[in-house]
Tab-separated table of C-alpha atoms in Angstrom:
chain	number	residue	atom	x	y	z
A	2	UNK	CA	0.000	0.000	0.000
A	3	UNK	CA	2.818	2.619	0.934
A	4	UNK	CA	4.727	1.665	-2.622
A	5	UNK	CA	1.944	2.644	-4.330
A	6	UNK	CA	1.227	6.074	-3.007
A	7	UNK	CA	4.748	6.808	-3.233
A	8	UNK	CA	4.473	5.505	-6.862
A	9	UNK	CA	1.342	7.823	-7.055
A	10	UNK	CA	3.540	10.612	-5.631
A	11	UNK	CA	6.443	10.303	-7.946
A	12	UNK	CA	4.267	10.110	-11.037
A	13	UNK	CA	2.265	13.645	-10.229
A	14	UNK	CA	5.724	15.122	-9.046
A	15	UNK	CA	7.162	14.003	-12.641
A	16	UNK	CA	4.068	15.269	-14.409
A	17	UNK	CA	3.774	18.786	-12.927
A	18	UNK	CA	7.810	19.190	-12.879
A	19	UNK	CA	8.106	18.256	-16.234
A	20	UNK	CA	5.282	20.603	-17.675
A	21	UNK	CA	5.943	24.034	-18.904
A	22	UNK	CA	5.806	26.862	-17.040
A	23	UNK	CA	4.046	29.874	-18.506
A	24	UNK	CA	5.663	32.903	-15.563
A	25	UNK	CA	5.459	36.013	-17.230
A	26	UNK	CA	5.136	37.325	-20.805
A	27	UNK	CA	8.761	36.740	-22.505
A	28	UNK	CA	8.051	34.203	-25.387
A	29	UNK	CA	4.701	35.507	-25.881
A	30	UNK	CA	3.719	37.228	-29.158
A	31	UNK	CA	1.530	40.478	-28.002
A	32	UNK	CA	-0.493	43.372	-30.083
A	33	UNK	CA	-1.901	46.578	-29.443
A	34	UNK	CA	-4.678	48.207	-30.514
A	35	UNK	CA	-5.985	51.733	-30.150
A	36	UNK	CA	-10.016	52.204	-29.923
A	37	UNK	CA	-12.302	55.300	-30.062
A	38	UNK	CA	-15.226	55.992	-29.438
A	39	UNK	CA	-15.944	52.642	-28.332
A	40	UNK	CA	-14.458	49.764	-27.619
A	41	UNK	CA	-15.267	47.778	-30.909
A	42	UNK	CA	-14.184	50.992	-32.890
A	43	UNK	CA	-10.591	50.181	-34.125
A	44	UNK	CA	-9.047	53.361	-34.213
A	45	UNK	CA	-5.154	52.018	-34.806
A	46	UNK	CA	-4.070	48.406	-34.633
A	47	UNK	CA	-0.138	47.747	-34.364
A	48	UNK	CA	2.103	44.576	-35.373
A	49	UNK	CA	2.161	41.905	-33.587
A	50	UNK	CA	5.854	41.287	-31.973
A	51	UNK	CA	7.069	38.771	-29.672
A	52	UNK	CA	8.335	39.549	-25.811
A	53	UNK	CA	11.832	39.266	-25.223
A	54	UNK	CA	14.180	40.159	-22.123
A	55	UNK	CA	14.313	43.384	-23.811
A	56	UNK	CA	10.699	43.894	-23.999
A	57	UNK	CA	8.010	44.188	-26.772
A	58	UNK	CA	7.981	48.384	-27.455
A	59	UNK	CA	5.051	49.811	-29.956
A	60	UNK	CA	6.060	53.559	-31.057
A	61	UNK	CA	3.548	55.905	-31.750
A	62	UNK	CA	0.504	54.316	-30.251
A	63	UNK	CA	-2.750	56.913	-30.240
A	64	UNK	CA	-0.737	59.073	-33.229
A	65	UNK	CA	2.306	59.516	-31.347
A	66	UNK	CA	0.838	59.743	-27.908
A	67	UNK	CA	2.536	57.301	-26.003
A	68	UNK	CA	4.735	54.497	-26.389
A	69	UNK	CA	3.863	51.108	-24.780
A	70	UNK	CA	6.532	48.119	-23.820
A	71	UNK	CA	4.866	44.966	-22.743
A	72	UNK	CA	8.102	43.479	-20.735
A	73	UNK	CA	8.243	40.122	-18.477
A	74	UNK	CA	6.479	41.472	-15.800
A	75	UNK	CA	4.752	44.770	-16.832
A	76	UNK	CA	2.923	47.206	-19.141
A	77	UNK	CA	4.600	50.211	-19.542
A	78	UNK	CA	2.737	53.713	-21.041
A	79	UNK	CA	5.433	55.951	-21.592
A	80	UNK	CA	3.914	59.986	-22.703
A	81	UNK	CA	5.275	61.722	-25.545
A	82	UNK	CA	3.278	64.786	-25.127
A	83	UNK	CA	0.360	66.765	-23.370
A	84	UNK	CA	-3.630	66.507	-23.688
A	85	UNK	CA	-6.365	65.463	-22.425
A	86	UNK	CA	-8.550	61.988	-23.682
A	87	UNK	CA	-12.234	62.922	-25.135
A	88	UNK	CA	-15.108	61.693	-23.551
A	89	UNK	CA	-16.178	58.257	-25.319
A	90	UNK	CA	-17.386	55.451	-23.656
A	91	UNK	CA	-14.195	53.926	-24.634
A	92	UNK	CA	-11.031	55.891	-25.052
A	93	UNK	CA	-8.167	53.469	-24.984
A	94	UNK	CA	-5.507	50.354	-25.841
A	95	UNK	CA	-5.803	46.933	-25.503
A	96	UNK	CA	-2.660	44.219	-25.635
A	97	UNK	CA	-3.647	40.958	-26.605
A	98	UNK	CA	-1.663	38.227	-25.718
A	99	UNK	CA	-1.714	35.746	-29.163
A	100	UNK	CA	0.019	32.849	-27.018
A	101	UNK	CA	-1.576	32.285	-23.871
A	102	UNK	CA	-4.492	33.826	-21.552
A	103	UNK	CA	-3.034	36.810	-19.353
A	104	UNK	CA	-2.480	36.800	-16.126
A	105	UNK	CA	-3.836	39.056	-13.250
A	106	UNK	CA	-3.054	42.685	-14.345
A	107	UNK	CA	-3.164	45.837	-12.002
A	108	UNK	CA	-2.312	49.323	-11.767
A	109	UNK	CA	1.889	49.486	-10.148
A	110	UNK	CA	1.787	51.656	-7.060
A	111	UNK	CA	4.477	53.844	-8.292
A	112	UNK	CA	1.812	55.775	-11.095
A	113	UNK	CA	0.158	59.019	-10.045
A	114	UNK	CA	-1.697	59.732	-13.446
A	115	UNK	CA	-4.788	61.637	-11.619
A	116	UNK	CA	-8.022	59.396	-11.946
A	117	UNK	CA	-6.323	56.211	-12.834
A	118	UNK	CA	-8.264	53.282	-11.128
A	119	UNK	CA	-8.757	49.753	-11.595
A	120	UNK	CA	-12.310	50.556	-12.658
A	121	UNK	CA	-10.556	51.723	-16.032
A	122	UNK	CA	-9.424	48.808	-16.388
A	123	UNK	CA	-10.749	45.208	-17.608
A	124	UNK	CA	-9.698	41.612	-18.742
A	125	UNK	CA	-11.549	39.286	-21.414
A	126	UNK	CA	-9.548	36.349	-21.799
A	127	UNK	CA	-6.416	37.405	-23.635
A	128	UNK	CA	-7.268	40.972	-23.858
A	129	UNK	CA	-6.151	43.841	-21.124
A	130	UNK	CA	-8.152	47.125	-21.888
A	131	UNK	CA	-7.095	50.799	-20.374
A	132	UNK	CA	-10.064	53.417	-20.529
A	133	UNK	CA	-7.702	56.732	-20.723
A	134	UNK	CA	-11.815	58.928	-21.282
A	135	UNK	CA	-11.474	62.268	-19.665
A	136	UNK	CA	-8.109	61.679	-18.161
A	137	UNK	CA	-4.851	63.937	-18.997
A	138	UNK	CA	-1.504	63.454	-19.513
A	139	UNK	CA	1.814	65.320	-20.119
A	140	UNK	CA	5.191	64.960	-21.068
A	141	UNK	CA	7.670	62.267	-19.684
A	142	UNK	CA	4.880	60.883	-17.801
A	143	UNK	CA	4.565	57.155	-16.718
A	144	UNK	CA	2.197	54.303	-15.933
A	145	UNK	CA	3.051	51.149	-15.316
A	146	UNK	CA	0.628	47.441	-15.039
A	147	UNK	CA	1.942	44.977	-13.394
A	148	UNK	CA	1.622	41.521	-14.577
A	149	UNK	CA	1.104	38.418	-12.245
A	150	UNK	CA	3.092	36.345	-12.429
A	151	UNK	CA	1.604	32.375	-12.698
A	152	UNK	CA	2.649	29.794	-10.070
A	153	UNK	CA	5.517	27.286	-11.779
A	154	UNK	CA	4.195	23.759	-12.325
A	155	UNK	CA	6.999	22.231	-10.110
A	156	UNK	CA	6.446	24.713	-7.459
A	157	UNK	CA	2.298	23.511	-6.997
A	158	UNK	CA	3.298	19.688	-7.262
A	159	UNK	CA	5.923	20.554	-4.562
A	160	UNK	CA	3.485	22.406	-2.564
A	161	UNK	CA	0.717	19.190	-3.703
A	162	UNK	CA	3.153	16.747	-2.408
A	163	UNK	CA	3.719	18.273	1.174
A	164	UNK	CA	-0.303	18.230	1.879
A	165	UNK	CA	-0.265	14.724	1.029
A	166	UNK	CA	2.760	13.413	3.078
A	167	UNK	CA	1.671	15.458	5.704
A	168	UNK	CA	-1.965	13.849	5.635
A	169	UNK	CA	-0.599	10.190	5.357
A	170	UNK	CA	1.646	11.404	8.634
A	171	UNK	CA	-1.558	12.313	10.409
A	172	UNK	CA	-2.926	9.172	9.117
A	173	UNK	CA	-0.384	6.613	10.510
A	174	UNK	CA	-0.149	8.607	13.909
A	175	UNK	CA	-4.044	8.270	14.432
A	176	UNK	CA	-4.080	4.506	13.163
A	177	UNK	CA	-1.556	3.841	15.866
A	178	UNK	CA	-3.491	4.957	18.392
């Protein structure tokens, strides 16, 4: 009985260790897209390009508004000049992740754009959308997402294996009472 769950045990441990890991962006091929006045009203669409240690960086995003990097572990909106975003009921980017579903994304602590909250943002799948309506911007100003980054396969089946050793300890110790 004991060979077999530790057969059991070594099995999942070789399963979940030996599957890919999908932590972070870098491999993934990402796009951006620009839409006004609503959301399904393509305003500019950008090449797709693949993330790598470097980053993914679209130029000119919004007609030379901002630039955007999609890196590892973060969005990056990076201000080329002054304004203020028209009132739509959509007045902003998306990055679509081609490759895989994307993780958690949220607003980094460090950005003070005025009126930026998580209620302008939202997540369909492998789409992240920014609402930028009514909000201003200038110069050299930055704001940053932070990407979550997804548990490692080895890391859960690690964590899977300690709950079940630790149940078949409990086991034994109440059996031998």
């Amino acid at each position: 009985m004991t060979f077999k769950i530790s057969a059991a045990l070594f099995s999942a441990f070789l399963f979940f260790a030996g599957s890919p890991a999908h932590a972070g962006l870098i491999g993934d091929t990402v796009g951006v897209s620009y839409y006004y006045p609503t959301k399904s009203s393509l305003y500019q669409s950008n090449q797709t390009q693949v993330v790598t240690a470097n980053g993914a960086t679209f130029t000119n995003v919004d007609g030379g508004d901002f630039n955007l990097t999609v890196s590892d572990g973060a969005i990056t909106v990076a201000f080329n000049d002054a304004a203020t975003w028209s009132q739509a009921s959509f007045n902003g980017f998306d990055v679509t992740d081609v490759t895989h579903v994307l993780p958690t994304i949220t607003i980094d602590p460090s950005t003070t754009m005025a009126g930026l909250t998580s209620d302008r943002l939202s997540e369909s799948g492998n789409s992240f959308y920014v609402n930028w309506q009514g909000l201003s911007f200038s110069p050299g100003m930055i704001v940053r997402f932070d990407v979550a980054n997804v548990p490692e396969p080895a890391s859960m089946a690690l964590f899977a294996m300690g709950l079940v050793g630790l149940g078949l300890v409990m086991r034994r110790r109440a059996q031998a009472r």
